[in-house]
Tab-separated table of N, CA and C in Angstrom:
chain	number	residue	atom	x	y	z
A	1	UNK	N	0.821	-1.186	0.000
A	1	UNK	CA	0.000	0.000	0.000
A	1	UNK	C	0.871	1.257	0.000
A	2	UNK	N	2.061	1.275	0.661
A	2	UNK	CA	2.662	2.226	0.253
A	2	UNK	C	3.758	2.473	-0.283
A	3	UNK	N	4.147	1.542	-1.157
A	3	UNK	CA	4.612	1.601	-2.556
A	3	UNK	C	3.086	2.603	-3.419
A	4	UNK	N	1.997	1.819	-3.583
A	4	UNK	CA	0.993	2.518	-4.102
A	4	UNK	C	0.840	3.977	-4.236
A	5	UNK	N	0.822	4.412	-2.939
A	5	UNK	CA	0.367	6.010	-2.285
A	5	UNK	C	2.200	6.118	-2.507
A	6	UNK	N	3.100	6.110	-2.772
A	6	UNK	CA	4.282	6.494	-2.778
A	6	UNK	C	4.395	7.293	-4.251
A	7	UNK	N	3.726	6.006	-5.255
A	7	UNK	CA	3.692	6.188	-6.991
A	7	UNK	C	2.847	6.845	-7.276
A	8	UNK	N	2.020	7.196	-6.409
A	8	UNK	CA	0.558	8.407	-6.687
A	8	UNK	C	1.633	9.307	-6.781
A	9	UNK	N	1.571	9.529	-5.288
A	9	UNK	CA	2.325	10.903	-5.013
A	9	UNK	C	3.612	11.484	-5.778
A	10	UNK	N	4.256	10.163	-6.410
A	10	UNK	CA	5.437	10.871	-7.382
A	10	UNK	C	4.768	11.132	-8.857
A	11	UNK	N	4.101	10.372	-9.351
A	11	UNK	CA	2.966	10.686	-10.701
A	11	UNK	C	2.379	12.011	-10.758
A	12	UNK	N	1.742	13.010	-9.441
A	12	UNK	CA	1.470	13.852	-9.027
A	12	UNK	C	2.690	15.435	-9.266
A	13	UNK	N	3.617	15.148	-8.643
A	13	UNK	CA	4.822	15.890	-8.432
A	13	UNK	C	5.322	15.920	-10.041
A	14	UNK	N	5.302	14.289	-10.953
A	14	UNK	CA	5.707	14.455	-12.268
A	14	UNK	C	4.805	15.682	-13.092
A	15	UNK	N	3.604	15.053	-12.983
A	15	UNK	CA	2.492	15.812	-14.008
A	15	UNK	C	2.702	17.320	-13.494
A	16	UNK	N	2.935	17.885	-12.393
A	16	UNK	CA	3.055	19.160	-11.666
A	16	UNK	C	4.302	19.845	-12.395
A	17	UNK	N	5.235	18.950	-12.719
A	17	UNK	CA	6.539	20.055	-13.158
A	17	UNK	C	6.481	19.650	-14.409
A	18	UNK	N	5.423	19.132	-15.367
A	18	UNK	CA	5.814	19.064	-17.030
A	18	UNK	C	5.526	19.922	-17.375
A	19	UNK	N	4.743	21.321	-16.994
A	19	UNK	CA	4.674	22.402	-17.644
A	19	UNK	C	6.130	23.234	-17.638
A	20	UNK	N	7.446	22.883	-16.807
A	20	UNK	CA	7.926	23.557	-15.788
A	20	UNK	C	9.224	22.988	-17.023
A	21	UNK	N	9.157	24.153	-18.105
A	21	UNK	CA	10.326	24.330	-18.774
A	21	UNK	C	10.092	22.414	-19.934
A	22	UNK	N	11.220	22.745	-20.825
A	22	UNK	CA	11.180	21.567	-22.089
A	22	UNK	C	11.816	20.632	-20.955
A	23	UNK	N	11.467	19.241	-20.696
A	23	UNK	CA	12.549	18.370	-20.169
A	23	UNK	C	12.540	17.110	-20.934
A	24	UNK	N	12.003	17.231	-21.980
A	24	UNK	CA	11.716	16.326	-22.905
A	24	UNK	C	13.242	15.671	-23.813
A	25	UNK	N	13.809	16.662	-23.927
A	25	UNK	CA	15.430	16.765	-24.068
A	25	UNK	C	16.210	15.519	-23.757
A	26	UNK	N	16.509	14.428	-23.920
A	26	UNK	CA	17.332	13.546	-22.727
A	26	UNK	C	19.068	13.981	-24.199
A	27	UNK	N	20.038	13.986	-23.045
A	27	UNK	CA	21.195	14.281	-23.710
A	27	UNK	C	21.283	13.050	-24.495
A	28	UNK	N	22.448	13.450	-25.956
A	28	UNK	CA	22.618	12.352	-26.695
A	28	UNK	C	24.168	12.278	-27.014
A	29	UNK	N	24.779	11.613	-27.738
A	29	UNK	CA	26.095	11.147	-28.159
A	29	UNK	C	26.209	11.884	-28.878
A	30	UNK	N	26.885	12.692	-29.397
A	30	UNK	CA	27.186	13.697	-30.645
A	30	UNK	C	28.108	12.846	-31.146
A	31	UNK	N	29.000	12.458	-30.699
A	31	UNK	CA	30.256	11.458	-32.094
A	31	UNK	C	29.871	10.027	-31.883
A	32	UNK	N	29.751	9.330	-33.131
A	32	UNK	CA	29.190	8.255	-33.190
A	32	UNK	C	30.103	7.634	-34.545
A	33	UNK	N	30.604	6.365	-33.974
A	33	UNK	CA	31.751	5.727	-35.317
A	33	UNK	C	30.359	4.626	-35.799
A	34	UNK	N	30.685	5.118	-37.078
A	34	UNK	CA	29.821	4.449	-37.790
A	34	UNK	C	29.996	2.885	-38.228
A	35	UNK	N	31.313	2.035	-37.082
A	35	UNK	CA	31.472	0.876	-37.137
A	35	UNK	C	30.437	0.178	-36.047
A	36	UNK	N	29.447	0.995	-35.096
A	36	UNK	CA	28.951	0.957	-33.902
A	36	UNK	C	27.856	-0.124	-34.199
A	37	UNK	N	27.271	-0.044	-35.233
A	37	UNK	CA	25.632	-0.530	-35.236
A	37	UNK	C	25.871	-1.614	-36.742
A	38	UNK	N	25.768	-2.951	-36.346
A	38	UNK	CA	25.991	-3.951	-37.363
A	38	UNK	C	24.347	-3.980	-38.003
A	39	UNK	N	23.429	-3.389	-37.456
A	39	UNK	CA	22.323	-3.212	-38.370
A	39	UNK	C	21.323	-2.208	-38.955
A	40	UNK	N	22.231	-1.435	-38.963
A	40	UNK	CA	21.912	-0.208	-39.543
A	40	UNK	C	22.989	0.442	-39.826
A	41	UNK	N	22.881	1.523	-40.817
A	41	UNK	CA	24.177	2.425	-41.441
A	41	UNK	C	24.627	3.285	-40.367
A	42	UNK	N	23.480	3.983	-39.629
A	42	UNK	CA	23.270	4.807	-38.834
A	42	UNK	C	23.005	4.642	-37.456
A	43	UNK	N	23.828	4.648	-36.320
A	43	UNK	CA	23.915	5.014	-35.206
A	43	UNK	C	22.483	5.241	-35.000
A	44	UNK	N	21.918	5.311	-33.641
A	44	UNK	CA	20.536	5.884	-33.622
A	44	UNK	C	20.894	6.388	-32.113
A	45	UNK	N	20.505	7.325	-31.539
A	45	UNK	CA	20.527	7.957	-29.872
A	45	UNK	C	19.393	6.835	-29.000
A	46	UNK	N	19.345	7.338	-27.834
A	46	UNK	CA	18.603	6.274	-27.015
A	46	UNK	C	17.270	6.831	-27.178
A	47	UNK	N	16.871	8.336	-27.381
A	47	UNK	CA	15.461	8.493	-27.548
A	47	UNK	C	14.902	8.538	-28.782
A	48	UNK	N	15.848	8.217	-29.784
A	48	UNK	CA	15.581	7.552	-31.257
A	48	UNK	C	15.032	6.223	-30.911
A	49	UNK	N	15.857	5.377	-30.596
A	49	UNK	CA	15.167	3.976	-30.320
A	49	UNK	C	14.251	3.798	-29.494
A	50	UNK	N	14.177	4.854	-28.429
A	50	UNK	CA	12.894	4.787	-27.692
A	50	UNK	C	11.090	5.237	-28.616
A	51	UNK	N	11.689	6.307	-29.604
A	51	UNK	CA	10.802	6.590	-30.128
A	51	UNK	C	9.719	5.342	-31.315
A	52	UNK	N	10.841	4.669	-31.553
A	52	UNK	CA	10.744	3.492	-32.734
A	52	UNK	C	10.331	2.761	-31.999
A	53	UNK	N	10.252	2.462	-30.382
A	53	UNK	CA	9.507	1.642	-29.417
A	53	UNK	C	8.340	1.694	-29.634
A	54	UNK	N	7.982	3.218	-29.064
A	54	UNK	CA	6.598	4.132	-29.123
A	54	UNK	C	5.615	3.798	-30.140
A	55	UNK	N	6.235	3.877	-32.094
A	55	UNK	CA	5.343	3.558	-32.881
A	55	UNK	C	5.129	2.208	-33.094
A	56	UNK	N	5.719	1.548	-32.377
A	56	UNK	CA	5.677	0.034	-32.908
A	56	UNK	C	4.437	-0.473	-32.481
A	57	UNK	N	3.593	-0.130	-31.201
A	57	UNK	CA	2.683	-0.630	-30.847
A	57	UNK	C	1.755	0.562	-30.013
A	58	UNK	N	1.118	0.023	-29.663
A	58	UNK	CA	-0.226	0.830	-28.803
A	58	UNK	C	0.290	1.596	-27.231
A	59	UNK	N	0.582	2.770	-27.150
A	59	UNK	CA	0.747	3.202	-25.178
A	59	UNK	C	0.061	3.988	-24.734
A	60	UNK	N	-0.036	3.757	-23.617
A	60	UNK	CA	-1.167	5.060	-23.078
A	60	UNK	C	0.260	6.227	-23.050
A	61	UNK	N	-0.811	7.317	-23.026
A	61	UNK	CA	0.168	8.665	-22.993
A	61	UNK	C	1.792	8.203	-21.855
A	62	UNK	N	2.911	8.405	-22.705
A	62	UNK	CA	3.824	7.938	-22.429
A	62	UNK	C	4.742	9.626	-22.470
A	63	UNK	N	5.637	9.838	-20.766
A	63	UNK	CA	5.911	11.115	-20.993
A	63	UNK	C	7.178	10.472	-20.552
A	64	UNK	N	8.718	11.670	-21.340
A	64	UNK	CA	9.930	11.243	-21.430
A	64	UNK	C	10.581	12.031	-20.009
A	65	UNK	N	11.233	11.034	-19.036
A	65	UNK	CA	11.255	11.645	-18.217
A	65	UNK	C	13.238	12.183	-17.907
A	66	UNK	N	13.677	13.576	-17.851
A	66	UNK	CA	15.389	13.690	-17.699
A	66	UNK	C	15.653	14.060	-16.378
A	67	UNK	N	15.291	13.625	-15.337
A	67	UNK	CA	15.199	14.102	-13.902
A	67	UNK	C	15.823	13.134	-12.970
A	68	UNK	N	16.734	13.555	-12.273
A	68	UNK	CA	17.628	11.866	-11.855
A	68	UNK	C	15.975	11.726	-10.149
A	69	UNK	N	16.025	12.694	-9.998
A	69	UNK	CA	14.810	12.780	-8.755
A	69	UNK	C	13.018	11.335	-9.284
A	70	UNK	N	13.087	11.535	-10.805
A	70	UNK	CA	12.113	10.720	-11.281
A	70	UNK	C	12.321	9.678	-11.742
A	71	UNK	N	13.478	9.746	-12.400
A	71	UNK	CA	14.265	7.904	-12.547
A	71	UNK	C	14.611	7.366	-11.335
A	72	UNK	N	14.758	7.914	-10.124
A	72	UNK	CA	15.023	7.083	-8.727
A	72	UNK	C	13.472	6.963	-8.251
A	73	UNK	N	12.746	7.480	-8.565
A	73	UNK	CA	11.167	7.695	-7.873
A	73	UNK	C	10.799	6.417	-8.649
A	74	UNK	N	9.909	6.460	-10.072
A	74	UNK	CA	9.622	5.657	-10.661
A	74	UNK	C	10.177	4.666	-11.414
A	75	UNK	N	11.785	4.319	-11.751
A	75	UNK	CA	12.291	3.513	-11.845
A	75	UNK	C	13.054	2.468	-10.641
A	76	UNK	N	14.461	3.738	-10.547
A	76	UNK	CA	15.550	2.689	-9.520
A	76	UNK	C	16.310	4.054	-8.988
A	77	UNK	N	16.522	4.384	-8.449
A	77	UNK	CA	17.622	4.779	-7.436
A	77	UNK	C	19.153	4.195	-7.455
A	78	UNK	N	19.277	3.125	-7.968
A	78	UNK	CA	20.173	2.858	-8.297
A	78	UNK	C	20.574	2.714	-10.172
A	79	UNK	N	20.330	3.681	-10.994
A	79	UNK	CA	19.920	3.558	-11.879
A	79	UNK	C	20.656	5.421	-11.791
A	80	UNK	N	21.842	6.169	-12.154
A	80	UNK	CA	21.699	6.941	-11.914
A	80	UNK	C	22.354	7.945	-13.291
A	81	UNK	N	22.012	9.187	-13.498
A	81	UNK	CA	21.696	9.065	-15.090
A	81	UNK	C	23.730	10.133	-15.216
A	82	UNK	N	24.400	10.454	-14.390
A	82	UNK	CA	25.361	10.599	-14.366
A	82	UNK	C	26.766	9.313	-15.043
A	83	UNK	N	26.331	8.306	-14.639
A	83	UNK	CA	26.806	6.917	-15.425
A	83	UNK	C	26.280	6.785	-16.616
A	84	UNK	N	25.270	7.357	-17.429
A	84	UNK	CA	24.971	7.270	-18.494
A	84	UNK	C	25.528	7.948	-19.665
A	85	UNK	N	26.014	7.807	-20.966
A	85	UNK	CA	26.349	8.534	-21.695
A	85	UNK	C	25.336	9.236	-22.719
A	86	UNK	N	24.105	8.018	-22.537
A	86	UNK	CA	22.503	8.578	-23.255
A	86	UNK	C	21.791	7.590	-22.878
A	87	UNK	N	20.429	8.435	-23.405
A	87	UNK	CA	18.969	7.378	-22.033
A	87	UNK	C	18.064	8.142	-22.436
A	88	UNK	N	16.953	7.382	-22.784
A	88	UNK	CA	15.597	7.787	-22.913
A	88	UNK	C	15.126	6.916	-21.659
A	89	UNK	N	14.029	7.434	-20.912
A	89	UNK	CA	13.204	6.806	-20.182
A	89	UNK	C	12.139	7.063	-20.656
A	90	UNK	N	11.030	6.322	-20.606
A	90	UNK	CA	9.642	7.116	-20.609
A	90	UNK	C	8.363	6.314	-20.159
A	91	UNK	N	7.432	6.486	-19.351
A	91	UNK	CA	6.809	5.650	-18.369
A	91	UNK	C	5.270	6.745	-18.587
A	92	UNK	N	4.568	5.777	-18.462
A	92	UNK	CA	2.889	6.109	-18.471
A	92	UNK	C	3.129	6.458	-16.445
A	93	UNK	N	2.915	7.923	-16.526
A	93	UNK	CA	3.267	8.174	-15.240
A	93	UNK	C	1.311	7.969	-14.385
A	94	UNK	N	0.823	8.406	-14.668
A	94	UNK	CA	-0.674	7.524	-14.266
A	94	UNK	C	-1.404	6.527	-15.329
A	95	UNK	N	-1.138	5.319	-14.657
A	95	UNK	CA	-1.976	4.292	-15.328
A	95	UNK	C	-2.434	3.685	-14.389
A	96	UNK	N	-3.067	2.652	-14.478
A	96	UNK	CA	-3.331	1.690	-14.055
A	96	UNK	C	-2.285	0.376	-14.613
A	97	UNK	N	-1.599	0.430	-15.889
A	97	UNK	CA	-0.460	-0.116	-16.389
A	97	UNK	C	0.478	0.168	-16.226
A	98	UNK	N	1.643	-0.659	-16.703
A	98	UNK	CA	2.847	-0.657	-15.979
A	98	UNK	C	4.133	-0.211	-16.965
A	99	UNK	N	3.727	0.589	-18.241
A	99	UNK	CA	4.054	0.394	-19.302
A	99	UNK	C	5.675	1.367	-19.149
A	100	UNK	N	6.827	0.672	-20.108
A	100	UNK	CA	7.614	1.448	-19.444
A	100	UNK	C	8.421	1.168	-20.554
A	101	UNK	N	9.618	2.595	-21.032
A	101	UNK	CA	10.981	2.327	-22.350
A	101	UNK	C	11.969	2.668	-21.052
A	102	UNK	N	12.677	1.692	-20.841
A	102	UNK	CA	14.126	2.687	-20.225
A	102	UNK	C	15.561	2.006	-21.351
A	103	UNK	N	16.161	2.872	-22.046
A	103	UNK	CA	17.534	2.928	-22.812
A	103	UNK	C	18.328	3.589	-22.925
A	104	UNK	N	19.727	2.532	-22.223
A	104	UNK	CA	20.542	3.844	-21.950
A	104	UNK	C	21.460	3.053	-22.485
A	105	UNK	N	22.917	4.068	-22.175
A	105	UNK	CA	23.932	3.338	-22.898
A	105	UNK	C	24.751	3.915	-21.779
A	106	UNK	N	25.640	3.002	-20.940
A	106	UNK	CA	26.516	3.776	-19.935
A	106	UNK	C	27.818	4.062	-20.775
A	107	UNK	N	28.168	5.018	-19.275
A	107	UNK	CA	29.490	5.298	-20.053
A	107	UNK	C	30.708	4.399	-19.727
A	108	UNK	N	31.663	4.293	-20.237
A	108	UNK	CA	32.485	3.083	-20.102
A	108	UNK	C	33.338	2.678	-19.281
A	109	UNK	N	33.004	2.898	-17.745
A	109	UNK	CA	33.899	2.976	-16.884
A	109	UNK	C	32.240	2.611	-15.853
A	110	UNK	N	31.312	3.057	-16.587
A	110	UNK	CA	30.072	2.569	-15.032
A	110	UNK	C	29.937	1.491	-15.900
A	111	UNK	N	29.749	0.975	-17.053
A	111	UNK	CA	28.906	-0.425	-17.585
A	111	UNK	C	28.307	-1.647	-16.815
A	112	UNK	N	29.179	-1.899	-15.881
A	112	UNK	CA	28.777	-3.142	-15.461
A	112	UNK	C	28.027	-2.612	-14.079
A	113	UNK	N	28.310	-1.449	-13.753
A	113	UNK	CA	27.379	-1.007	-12.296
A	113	UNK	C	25.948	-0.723	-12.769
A	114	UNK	N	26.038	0.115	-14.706
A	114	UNK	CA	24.139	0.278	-14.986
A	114	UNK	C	23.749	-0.900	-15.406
A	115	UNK	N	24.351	-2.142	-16.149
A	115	UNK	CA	23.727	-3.559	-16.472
A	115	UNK	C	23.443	-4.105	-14.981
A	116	UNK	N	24.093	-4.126	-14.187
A	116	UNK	CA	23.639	-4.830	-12.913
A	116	UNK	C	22.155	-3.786	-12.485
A	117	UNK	N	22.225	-2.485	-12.513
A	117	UNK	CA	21.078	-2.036	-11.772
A	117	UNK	C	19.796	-1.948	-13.057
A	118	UNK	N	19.961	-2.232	-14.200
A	118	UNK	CA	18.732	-2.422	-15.064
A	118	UNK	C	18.549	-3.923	-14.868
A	119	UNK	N	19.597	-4.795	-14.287
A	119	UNK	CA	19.010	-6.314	-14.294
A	119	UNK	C	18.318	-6.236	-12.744
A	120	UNK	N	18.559	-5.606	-11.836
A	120	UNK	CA	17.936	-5.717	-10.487
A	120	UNK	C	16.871	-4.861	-10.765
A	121	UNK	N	16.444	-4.096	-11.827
A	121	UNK	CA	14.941	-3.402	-12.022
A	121	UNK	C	14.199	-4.291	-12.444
A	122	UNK	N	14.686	-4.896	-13.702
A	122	UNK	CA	13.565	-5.497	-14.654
A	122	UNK	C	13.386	-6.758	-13.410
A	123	UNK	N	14.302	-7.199	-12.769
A	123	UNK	CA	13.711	-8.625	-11.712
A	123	UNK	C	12.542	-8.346	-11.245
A	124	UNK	N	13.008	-6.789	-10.398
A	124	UNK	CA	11.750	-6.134	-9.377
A	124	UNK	C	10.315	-6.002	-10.700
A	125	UNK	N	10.376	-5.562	-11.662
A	125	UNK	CA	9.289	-5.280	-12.491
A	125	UNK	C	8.489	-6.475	-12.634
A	126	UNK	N	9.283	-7.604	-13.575
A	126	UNK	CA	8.887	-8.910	-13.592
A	126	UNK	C	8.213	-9.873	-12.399
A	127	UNK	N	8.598	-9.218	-11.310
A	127	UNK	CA	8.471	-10.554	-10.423
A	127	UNK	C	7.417	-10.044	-9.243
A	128	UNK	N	7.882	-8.191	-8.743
A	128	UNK	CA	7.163	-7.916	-8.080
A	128	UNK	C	6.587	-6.499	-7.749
A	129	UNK	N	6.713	-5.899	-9.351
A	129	UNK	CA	6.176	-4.757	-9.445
A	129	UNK	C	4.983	-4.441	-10.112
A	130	UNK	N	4.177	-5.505	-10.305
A	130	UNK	CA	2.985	-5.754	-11.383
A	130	UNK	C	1.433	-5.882	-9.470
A	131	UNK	N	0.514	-5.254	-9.840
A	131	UNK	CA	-0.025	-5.129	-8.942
A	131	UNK	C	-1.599	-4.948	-8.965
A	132	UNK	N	-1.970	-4.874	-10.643
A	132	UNK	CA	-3.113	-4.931	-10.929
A	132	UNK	C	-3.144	-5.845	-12.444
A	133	UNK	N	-4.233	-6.376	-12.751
A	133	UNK	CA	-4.172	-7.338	-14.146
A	133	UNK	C	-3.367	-7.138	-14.863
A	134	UNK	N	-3.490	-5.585	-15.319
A	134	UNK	CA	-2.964	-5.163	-16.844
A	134	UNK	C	-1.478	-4.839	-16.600
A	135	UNK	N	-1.189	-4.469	-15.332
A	135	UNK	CA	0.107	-4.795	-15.171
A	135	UNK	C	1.071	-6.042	-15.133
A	136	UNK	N	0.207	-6.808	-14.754
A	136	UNK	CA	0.619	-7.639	-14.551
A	136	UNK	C	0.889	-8.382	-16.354
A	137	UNK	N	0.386	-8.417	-17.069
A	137	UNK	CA	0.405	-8.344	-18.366
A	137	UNK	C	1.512	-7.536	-18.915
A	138	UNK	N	1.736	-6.818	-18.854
A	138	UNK	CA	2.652	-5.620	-19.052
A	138	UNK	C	4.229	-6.752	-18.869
A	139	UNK	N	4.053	-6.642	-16.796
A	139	UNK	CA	5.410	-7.699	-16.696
A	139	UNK	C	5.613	-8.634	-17.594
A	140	UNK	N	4.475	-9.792	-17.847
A	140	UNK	CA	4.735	-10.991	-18.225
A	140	UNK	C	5.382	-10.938	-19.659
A	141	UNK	N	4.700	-9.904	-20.632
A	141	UNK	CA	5.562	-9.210	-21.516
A	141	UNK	C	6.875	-8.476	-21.678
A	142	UNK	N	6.886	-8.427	-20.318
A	142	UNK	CA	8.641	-7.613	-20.514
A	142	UNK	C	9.900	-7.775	-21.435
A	143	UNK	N	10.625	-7.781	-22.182
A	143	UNK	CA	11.933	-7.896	-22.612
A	143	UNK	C	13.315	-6.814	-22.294
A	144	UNK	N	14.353	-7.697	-22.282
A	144	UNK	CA	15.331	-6.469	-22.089
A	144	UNK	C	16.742	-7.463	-22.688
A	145	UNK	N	17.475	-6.104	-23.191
A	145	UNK	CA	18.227	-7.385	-24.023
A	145	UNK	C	19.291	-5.853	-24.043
A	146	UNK	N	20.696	-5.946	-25.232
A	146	UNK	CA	21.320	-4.764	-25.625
A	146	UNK	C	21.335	-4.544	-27.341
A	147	UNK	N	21.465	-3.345	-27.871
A	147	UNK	CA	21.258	-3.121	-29.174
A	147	UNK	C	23.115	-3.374	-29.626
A	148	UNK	N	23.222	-3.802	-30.633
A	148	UNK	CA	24.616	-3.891	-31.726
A	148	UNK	C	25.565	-2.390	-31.420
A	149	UNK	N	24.924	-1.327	-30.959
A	149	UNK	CA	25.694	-0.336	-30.681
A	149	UNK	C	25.756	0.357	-29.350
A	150	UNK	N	25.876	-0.939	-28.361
A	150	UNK	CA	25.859	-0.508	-26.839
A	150	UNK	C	24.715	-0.119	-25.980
A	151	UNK	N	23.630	-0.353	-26.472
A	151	UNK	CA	23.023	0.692	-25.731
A	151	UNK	C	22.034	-0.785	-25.283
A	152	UNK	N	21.471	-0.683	-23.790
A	152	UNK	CA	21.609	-2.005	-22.798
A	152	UNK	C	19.175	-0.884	-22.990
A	153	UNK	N	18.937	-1.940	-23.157
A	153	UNK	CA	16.838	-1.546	-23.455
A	153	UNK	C	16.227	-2.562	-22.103
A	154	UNK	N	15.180	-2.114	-22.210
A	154	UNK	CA	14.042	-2.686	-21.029
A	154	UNK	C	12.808	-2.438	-21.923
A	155	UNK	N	11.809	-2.898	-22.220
A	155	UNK	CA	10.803	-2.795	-22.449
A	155	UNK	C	9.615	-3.951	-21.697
A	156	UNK	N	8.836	-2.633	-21.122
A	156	UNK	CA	7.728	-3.266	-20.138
A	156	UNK	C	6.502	-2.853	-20.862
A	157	UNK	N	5.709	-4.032	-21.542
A	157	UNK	CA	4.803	-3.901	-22.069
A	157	UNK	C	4.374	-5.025	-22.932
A	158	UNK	N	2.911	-5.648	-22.887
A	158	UNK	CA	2.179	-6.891	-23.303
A	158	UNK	C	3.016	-7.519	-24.610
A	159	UNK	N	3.232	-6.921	-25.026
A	159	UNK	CA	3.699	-6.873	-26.595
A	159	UNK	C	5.345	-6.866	-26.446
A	160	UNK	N	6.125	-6.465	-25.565
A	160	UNK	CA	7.203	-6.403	-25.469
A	160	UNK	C	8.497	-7.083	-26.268
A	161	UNK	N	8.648	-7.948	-26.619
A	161	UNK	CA	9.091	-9.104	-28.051
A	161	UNK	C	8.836	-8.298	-29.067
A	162	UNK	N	7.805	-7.783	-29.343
A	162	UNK	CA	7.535	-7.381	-31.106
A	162	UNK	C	7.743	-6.376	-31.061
A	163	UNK	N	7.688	-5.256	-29.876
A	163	UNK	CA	8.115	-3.797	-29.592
A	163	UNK	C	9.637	-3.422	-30.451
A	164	UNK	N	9.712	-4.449	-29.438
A	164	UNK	CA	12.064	-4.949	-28.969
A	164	UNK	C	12.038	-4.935	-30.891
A	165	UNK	N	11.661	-6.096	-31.482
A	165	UNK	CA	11.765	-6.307	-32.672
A	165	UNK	C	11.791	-5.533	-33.863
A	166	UNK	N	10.788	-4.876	-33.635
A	166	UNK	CA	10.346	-3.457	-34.385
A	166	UNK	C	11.318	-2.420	-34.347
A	167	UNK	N	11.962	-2.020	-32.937
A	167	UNK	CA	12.647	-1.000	-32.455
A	167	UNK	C	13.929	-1.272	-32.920
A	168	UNK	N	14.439	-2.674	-33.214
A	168	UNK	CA	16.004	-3.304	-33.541
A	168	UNK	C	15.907	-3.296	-34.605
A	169	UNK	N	14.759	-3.464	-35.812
A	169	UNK	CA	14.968	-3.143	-37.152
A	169	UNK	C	15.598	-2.283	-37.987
A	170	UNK	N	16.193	-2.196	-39.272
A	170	UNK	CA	16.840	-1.436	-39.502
A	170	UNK	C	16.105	-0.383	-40.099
């Protein structure tokens, strides 16, 4: 129950500061060797591939979140966006679903500290962060895997496999 009233109250505080300046922004890689990505010509940023998530299938209003205060709230706390070199997050901040893009790509000296804390999220998501049907659907769908050019994905959502699939296409 108060995990519950915890995720109100940060959903609340989110929707309260999206008027509050662009934060839609998540930083990206500006140099990119074009030996990076064995399936595509082109490099893609993390909120490129997050976006190619987005059209692949059906989400409820899905908002991109660059706030280390809201990736520790509604993701992980241990998940921290200073180790990252690029990252889209983006989470249906009121649902009743559990629907969720997190892609990042650390930088090369945290790697194995953000793969360990996206594998101790997606456990918690999968196993015991699902709390109503459609969430629970959501989990059972989950995938998380890494793209050909570093960058380590989570996708929480029914469809999650064909999302992933869609989004890895060239």
């Amino acid at each position: 129950m108060k995990k519950l009233i915890l995720t109100m109250i940060c959903a609340a505080m989110a929707i309260s500061l999206c008027g509050c300046g662009d934060s839609t922004d998540a930083p990206s890689n500006s140099s990119r060797d074009s030996s990076e990505s064995e399936s595509s010509a082109v490099s893609l940023s993390a909120r490129e591939y997050a976006e190619k998530a987005l059209s692949a299938d059906e989400w409820p209003g899905m908002d991109f979140l660059t706030d280390q205060e809201f990736v520790s709230a509604l993701f992980s706390d241990k998940i921290i966006l200073d180790d990252l070199e690029d990252y889209a997050f983006a989470s249906n901040v009121i649902s009743s679903q559990l629907n969720k893009i997190l892609i990042v790509k650390p930088k090369a000296d945290r790697a194995e500290a953000v793969q360990e804390a996206m594998d101790e999220y997606f456990g918690y998501v999968t196993t015991e962060g699902a709390f109503y049907p459609q969430q629970e659907a959501s989990a059972a769908g989950s995938v998380k895997g890494k793209t050909s050019d570093g960058y380590i994905y989570m996708i929480v959502h029914e469809n999650g496999s064909k999302i992933a699939d869609a989004m890895l296409a060239g």
